[in-house]
Amino acid sequence: MSSNQYTYKYLIEKTKQEARLSFSEFMEFALYHKEYGYYNKKEKIFAKEGDFTTSPITSTLFGECICQEFINISKYLESPSVIEIGGGDASLAISMLEYLQNQNCLPTEYIIIETSDKLVKIQEHNIKDKIPNLLNLVKWKKNISDTSIEGLVIANEFFDALPSERFKFNGKDFLTLYVEEKNNVLQNTWDIITSEQKKELDIAIGNPRRIFPKNYTSEFNMNYRKWISLIDKTLNKGLVLIIDYGYNSFEYYLDDRKTGTLVCNHKHNANFDPFEKIGEQDISTFVNFSHISRILKDKNLNVSGYLTQSNFLLNLGILEIFQKKEFNGDKREFELNKLKNILLPNTMGEIFKALILKKDFNENLLCIEKFNHLGKL
């Protein structure tokens, strides 16, 4: 029996025991289960050998740009530190710490919030390999509630991986998706949405008069609220950067986007079947940035910026940083192509957005100096 068959069989038994799982419970299992979940089971996740790549992996310029804002806010903080939620392969930590060391502006500590023991080992190995002299600055924690800082919190491609609910409008009622077992096969089943889910969906949509076409299907996320609360409690003073692919709520729930935003990735090929290769493929949903911003109304965090990744990086001087670099031979063209990948509209530049939150911090920020589109939220 293959590894994927073992995973499927385990999930079948789990579903039998619990009668049915909400889609978010299924997604939680598929991504984060200690033995069978994607982030604990899959050998190769990132870059060419894995299933997808990220901006920090693509180019060190991404982390070096974020450093500009860290240096800026550090002038007003007594003990500036960094929290990165979900450390990937540590590319962001390495690029930032290396750059900040050269600028004589290292953080007091760099904390990576990571639940996967496998990824912690990968991150530690890569940091030891690339910047061994800075390893002492890096701390790993499984729970963000175990620490508090003033400084910078970074959630790059984290919110898209939070287990999400799926909904459908049948022309009369809103339904929510469950996963059930029938004849030893997993299948989708729809049921009337709960009052708690409907309340969160209304916040995600934002327009109480919005009428969906019949059989319109999409997503909303009950986990945004939990993580915003955790970040609010963890950050005493400073800045939060939420960078991910996504839309505002108007774009998220366009009539033409009638099948939702859920996507699965395996070896850089996309599909839309979360039951395929469970534990072997990534599952994610696009981020609804308007939903996150509306949750902040009862928090101490305030929205200061919403802009495309391209404009975010331009504000932080990505072109100037690139021009100052010295390259040998064909390396300049190679690095230029990497820059294009994280900057241009047809790659990561437009589909990725940056949501900037502040807490008890009133100084000017570099990253929102121009092109800020708060009105679109």
PDB file of N, CA and C in Angstrom, residues 202-261:
ATOM      1  N   ASP A 202     -20.972  36.865   6.317  1.00  0.00           N
ATOM      2  CA  ASP A 202     -21.472  38.221   6.079  1.00  0.00           C
ATOM      3  C   ASP A 202     -20.353  39.255   6.209  1.00  0.00           C
ATOM      4  N   ILE A 203     -19.471  39.054   7.198  1.00  0.00           N
ATOM      5  CA  ILE A 203     -18.333  39.962   7.378  1.00  0.00           C
ATOM      6  C   ILE A 203     -17.377  39.836   6.199  1.00  0.00           C
ATOM      7  N   ALA A 204     -17.153  38.607   5.739  1.00  0.00           N
ATOM      8  CA  ALA A 204     -16.249  38.386   4.607  1.00  0.00           C
ATOM      9  C   ALA A 204     -16.781  39.037   3.340  1.00  0.00           C
ATOM     10  N   ILE A 205     -18.086  38.922   3.088  1.00  0.00           N
ATOM     11  CA  ILE A 205     -18.692  39.507   1.886  1.00  0.00           C
ATOM     12  C   ILE A 205     -18.745  41.020   1.998  1.00  0.00           C
ATOM     13  N   GLY A 206     -19.177  41.518   3.131  1.00  0.00           N
ATOM     14  CA  GLY A 206     -19.160  42.956   3.377  1.00  0.00           C
ATOM     15  C   GLY A 206     -20.366  43.704   2.862  1.00  0.00           C
ATOM     16  N   ASN A 207     -21.023  43.210   1.846  1.00  0.00           N
ATOM     17  CA  ASN A 207     -22.177  43.876   1.255  1.00  0.00           C
ATOM     18  C   ASN A 207     -23.441  43.085   1.611  1.00  0.00           C
ATOM     19  N   PRO A 208     -24.253  43.593   2.531  1.00  0.00           N
ATOM     20  CA  PRO A 208     -25.430  42.826   2.976  1.00  0.00           C
ATOM     21  C   PRO A 208     -26.463  42.618   1.878  1.00  0.00           C
ATOM     22  N   ARG A 209     -26.399  43.405   0.821  1.00  0.00           N
ATOM     23  CA  ARG A 209     -27.369  43.281  -0.277  1.00  0.00           C
ATOM     24  C   ARG A 209     -26.821  42.473  -1.451  1.00  0.00           C
ATOM     25  N   ARG A 210     -25.646  41.887  -1.266  1.00  0.00           N
ATOM     26  CA  ARG A 210     -25.040  41.102  -2.339  1.00  0.00           C
ATOM     27  C   ARG A 210     -25.885  39.875  -2.655  1.00  0.00           C
ATOM     28  N   ILE A 211     -26.252  39.708  -3.918  1.00  0.00           N
ATOM     29  CA  ILE A 211     -27.025  38.556  -4.356  1.00  0.00           C
ATOM     30  C   ILE A 211     -26.148  37.709  -5.260  1.00  0.00           C
ATOM     31  N   PHE A 212     -25.959  36.453  -4.878  1.00  0.00           N
ATOM     32  CA  PHE A 212     -25.114  35.552  -5.646  1.00  0.00           C
ATOM     33  C   PHE A 212     -25.930  34.783  -6.683  1.00  0.00           C
ATOM     34  N   PRO A 213     -25.309  34.452  -7.797  1.00  0.00           N
ATOM     35  CA  PRO A 213     -25.974  33.566  -8.761  1.00  0.00           C
ATOM     36  C   PRO A 213     -26.212  32.190  -8.148  1.00  0.00           C
ATOM     37  N   LYS A 214     -27.181  31.459  -8.652  1.00  0.00           N
ATOM     38  CA  LYS A 214     -27.471  30.129  -8.152  1.00  0.00           C
ATOM     39  C   LYS A 214     -26.276  29.206  -8.352  1.00  0.00           C
ATOM     40  N   ASN A 215     -25.969  28.411  -7.315  1.00  0.00           N
ATOM     41  CA  ASN A 215     -24.854  27.459  -7.292  1.00  0.00           C
ATOM     42  C   ASN A 215     -23.474  28.124  -7.263  1.00  0.00           C
ATOM     43  N   TYR A 216     -23.461  29.396  -6.921  1.00  0.00           N
ATOM     44  CA  TYR A 216     -22.184  30.104  -6.733  1.00  0.00           C
ATOM     45  C   TYR A 216     -21.440  29.471  -5.555  1.00  0.00           C
ATOM     46  N   THR A 217     -20.159  29.150  -5.751  1.00  0.00           N
ATOM     47  CA  THR A 217     -19.345  28.498  -4.731  1.00  0.00           C
ATOM     48  C   THR A 217     -18.075  29.292  -4.472  1.00  0.00           C
ATOM     49  N   SER A 218     -17.728  29.431  -3.203  1.00  0.00           N
ATOM     50  CA  SER A 218     -16.488  30.135  -2.867  1.00  0.00           C
ATOM     51  C   SER A 218     -16.073  29.760  -1.446  1.00  0.00           C
ATOM     52  N   GLU A 219     -15.226  30.597  -0.849  1.00  0.00           N
ATOM     53  CA  GLU A 219     -14.665  30.305   0.473  1.00  0.00           C
ATOM     54  C   GLU A 219     -14.812  31.488   1.425  1.00  0.00           C
ATOM     55  N   PHE A 220     -14.776  31.183   2.698  1.00  0.00           N
ATOM     56  CA  PHE A 220     -14.614  32.183   3.753  1.00  0.00           C
ATOM     57  C   PHE A 220     -13.835  31.503   4.864  1.00  0.00           C
ATOM     58  N   ASN A 221     -13.147  32.286   5.676  1.00  0.00           N
ATOM     59  CA  ASN A 221     -12.200  31.687   6.615  1.00  0.00           C
ATOM     60  C   ASN A 221     -12.508  32.067   8.052  1.00  0.00           C
ATOM     61  N   MET A 222     -12.797  31.061   8.856  1.00  0.00           N
ATOM     62  CA  MET A 222     -13.076  31.269  10.278  1.00  0.00           C
ATOM     63  C   MET A 222     -11.793  31.416  11.089  1.00  0.00           C
ATOM     64  N   ASN A 223     -10.651  31.087  10.495  1.00  0.00           N
ATOM     65  CA  ASN A 223      -9.380  31.136  11.221  1.00  0.00           C
ATOM     66  C   ASN A 223      -8.694  32.492  11.168  1.00  0.00           C
ATOM     67  N   TYR A 224      -9.129  33.384  10.289  1.00  0.00           N
ATOM     68  CA  TYR A 224      -8.547  34.724  10.270  1.00  0.00           C
ATOM     69  C   TYR A 224      -8.652  35.378  11.647  1.00  0.00           C
ATOM     70  N   ARG A 225      -9.842  35.284  12.228  1.00  0.00           N
ATOM     71  CA  ARG A 225     -10.117  35.957  13.509  1.00  0.00           C
ATOM     72  C   ARG A 225      -9.170  35.462  14.601  1.00  0.00           C
ATOM     73  N   LYS A 226      -8.967  34.148  14.657  1.00  0.00           N
ATOM     74  CA  LYS A 226      -8.075  33.569  15.655  1.00  0.00           C
ATOM     75  C   LYS A 226      -6.663  34.124  15.518  1.00  0.00           C
ATOM     76  N   TRP A 227      -6.150  34.149  14.291  1.00  0.00           N
ATOM     77  CA  TRP A 227      -4.765  34.559  14.103  1.00  0.00           C
ATOM     78  C   TRP A 227      -4.564  36.059  14.260  1.00  0.00           C
ATOM     79  N   ILE A 228      -5.537  36.850  13.884  1.00  0.00           N
ATOM     80  CA  ILE A 228      -5.430  38.291  14.120  1.00  0.00           C
ATOM     81  C   ILE A 228      -5.408  38.571  15.619  1.00  0.00           C
ATOM     82  N   SER A 229      -6.206  37.854  16.379  1.00  0.00           N
ATOM     83  CA  SER A 229      -6.208  38.022  17.845  1.00  0.00           C
ATOM     84  C   SER A 229      -4.862  37.630  18.436  1.00  0.00           C
ATOM     85  N   LEU A 230      -4.282  36.529  17.957  1.00  0.00           N
ATOM     86  CA  LEU A 230      -2.986  36.087  18.455  1.00  0.00           C
ATOM     87  C   LEU A 230      -1.891  37.099  18.133  1.00  0.00           C
ATOM     88  N   ILE A 231      -1.909  37.633  16.924  1.00  0.00           N
ATOM     89  CA  ILE A 231      -0.907  38.637  16.534  1.00  0.00           C
ATOM     90  C   ILE A 231      -1.071  39.897  17.371  1.00  0.00           C
ATOM     91  N   ASP A 232      -2.318  40.293  17.591  1.00  0.00           N
ATOM     92  CA  ASP A 232      -2.599  41.483  18.391  1.00  0.00           C
ATOM     93  C   ASP A 232      -2.035  41.339  19.802  1.00  0.00           C
ATOM     94  N   LYS A 233      -2.186  40.160  20.387  1.00  0.00           N
ATOM     95  CA  LYS A 233      -1.685  39.931  21.749  1.00  0.00           C
ATOM     96  C   LYS A 233      -0.165  39.829  21.786  1.00  0.00           C
ATOM     97  N   THR A 234       0.432  39.353  20.704  1.00  0.00           N
ATOM     98  CA  THR A 234       1.878  39.124  20.672  1.00  0.00           C
ATOM     99  C   THR A 234       2.671  40.404  20.409  1.00  0.00           C
ATOM    100  N   LEU A 235       2.147  41.268  19.556  1.00  0.00           N
ATOM    101  CA  LEU A 235       2.861  42.493  19.198  1.00  0.00           C
ATOM    102  C   LEU A 235       2.511  43.605  20.183  1.00  0.00           C
ATOM    103  N   ASN A 236       3.512  44.066  20.924  1.00  0.00           N
ATOM    104  CA  ASN A 236       3.297  45.168  21.856  1.00  0.00           C
ATOM    105  C   ASN A 236       3.290  46.516  21.150  1.00  0.00           C
ATOM    106  N   LYS A 237       4.173  46.628  20.169  1.00  0.00           N
ATOM    107  CA  LYS A 237       4.302  47.886  19.443  1.00  0.00           C
ATOM    108  C   LYS A 237       5.047  47.604  18.140  1.00  0.00           C
ATOM    109  N   GLY A 238       4.536  48.160  17.051  1.00  0.00           N
ATOM    110  CA  GLY A 238       5.247  47.974  15.796  1.00  0.00           C
ATOM    111  C   GLY A 238       4.350  47.744  14.609  1.00  0.00           C
ATOM    112  N   LEU A 239       4.783  46.827  13.749  1.00  0.00           N
ATOM    113  CA  LEU A 239       4.223  46.707  12.408  1.00  0.00           C
ATOM    114  C   LEU A 239       3.958  45.243  12.067  1.00  0.00           C
ATOM    115  N   VAL A 240       2.873  45.001  11.332  1.00  0.00           N
ATOM    116  CA  VAL A 240       2.540  43.669  10.830  1.00  0.00           C
ATOM    117  C   VAL A 240       2.459  43.730   9.314  1.00  0.00           C
ATOM    118  N   LEU A 241       3.152  42.818   8.643  1.00  0.00           N
ATOM    119  CA  LEU A 241       3.092  42.715   7.186  1.00  0.00           C
ATOM    120  C   LEU A 241       2.430  41.386   6.826  1.00  0.00           C
ATOM    121  N   ILE A 242       1.261  41.450   6.201  1.00  0.00           N
ATOM    122  CA  ILE A 242       0.584  40.256   5.697  1.00  0.00           C
ATOM    123  C   ILE A 242       0.690  40.299   4.180  1.00  0.00           C
ATOM    124  N   ILE A 243       1.485  39.401   3.622  1.00  0.00           N
ATOM    125  CA  ILE A 243       1.761  39.402   2.187  1.00  0.00           C
ATOM    126  C   ILE A 243       1.319  38.063   1.618  1.00  0.00           C
ATOM    127  N   ASP A 244       0.447  38.109   0.625  1.00  0.00           N
ATOM    128  CA  ASP A 244      -0.122  36.860   0.118  1.00  0.00           C
ATOM    129  C   ASP A 244      -0.852  37.127  -1.196  1.00  0.00           C
ATOM    130  N   TYR A 245      -1.224  36.046  -1.880  1.00  0.00           N
ATOM    131  CA  TYR A 245      -2.045  36.230  -3.068  1.00  0.00           C
ATOM    132  C   TYR A 245      -3.496  36.310  -2.632  1.00  0.00           C
ATOM    133  N   GLY A 246      -4.221  37.267  -3.212  1.00  0.00           N
ATOM    134  CA  GLY A 246      -5.600  37.468  -2.794  1.00  0.00           C
ATOM    135  C   GLY A 246      -6.215  38.714  -3.388  1.00  0.00           C
ATOM    136  N   TYR A 247      -7.402  39.041  -2.868  1.00  0.00           N
ATOM    137  CA  TYR A 247      -8.200  40.140  -3.405  1.00  0.00           C
ATOM    138  C   TYR A 247      -8.876  40.898  -2.263  1.00  0.00           C
ATOM    139  N   ASN A 248      -9.462  42.052  -2.608  1.00  0.00           N
ATOM    140  CA  ASN A 248     -10.439  42.639  -1.698  1.00  0.00           C
ATOM    141  C   ASN A 248     -11.744  41.862  -1.879  1.00  0.00           C
ATOM    142  N   SER A 249     -12.731  42.107  -1.019  1.00  0.00           N
ATOM    143  CA  SER A 249     -13.932  41.272  -1.032  1.00  0.00           C
ATOM    144  C   SER A 249     -14.742  41.440  -2.316  1.00  0.00           C
ATOM    145  N   PHE A 250     -14.741  42.634  -2.894  1.00  0.00           N
ATOM    146  CA  PHE A 250     -15.473  42.838  -4.159  1.00  0.00           C
ATOM    147  C   PHE A 250     -14.902  41.949  -5.259  1.00  0.00           C
ATOM    148  N   GLU A 251     -13.569  41.929  -5.389  1.00  0.00           N
ATOM    149  CA  GLU A 251     -12.928  41.096  -6.404  1.00  0.00           C
ATOM    150  C   GLU A 251     -13.028  39.611  -6.048  1.00  0.00           C
ATOM    151  N   TYR A 252     -12.986  39.310  -4.765  1.00  0.00           N
ATOM    152  CA  TYR A 252     -13.018  37.922  -4.306  1.00  0.00           C
ATOM    153  C   TYR A 252     -14.318  37.236  -4.728  1.00  0.00           C
ATOM    154  N   TYR A 253     -15.430  37.987  -4.593  1.00  0.00           N
ATOM    155  CA  TYR A 253     -16.743  37.395  -4.846  1.00  0.00           C
ATOM    156  C   TYR A 253     -17.387  37.912  -6.131  1.00  0.00           C
ATOM    157  N   LEU A 254     -16.567  38.139  -7.151  1.00  0.00           N
ATOM    158  CA  LEU A 254     -17.105  38.487  -8.458  1.00  0.00           C
ATOM    159  C   LEU A 254     -17.977  37.351  -8.993  1.00  0.00           C
ATOM    160  N   ASP A 255     -19.018  37.709  -9.748  1.00  0.00           N
ATOM    161  CA  ASP A 255     -19.889  36.685 -10.325  1.00  0.00           C
ATOM    162  C   ASP A 255     -19.108  35.698 -11.184  1.00  0.00           C
ATOM    163  N   ASP A 256     -18.097  36.197 -11.904  1.00  0.00           N
ATOM    164  CA  ASP A 256     -17.313  35.325 -12.782  1.00  0.00           C
ATOM    165  C   ASP A 256     -16.450  34.334 -12.008  1.00  0.00           C
ATOM    166  N   ARG A 257     -16.168  34.624 -10.738  1.00  0.00           N
ATOM    167  CA  ARG A 257     -15.345  33.724  -9.928  1.00  0.00           C
ATOM    168  C   ARG A 257     -16.281  32.755  -9.191  1.00  0.00           C
ATOM    169  N   LYS A 258     -17.098  32.042  -9.943  1.00  0.00           N
ATOM    170  CA  LYS A 258     -18.210  31.287  -9.398  1.00  0.00           C
ATOM    171  C   LYS A 258     -17.824  29.922  -8.831  1.00  0.00           C
ATOM    172  N   THR A 259     -16.574  29.506  -9.040  1.00  0.00           N
ATOM    173  CA  THR A 259     -16.135  28.225  -8.460  1.00  0.00           C
ATOM    174  C   THR A 259     -15.156  28.430  -7.309  1.00  0.00           C
ATOM    175  N   GLY A 260     -14.952  29.678  -6.899  1.00  0.00           N
ATOM    176  CA  GLY A 260     -14.107  29.960  -5.753  1.00  0.00           C
ATOM    177  C   GLY A 260     -12.642  30.131  -6.111  1.00  0.00           C
ATOM    178  N   THR A 261     -11.817  30.087  -5.083  1.00  0.00           N
ATOM    179  CA  THR A 261     -10.384  30.358  -5.251  1.00  0.00           C
ATOM    180  C   THR A 261      -9.508  29.203  -4.799  1.00  0.00           C
TER     181      THR A 261
END
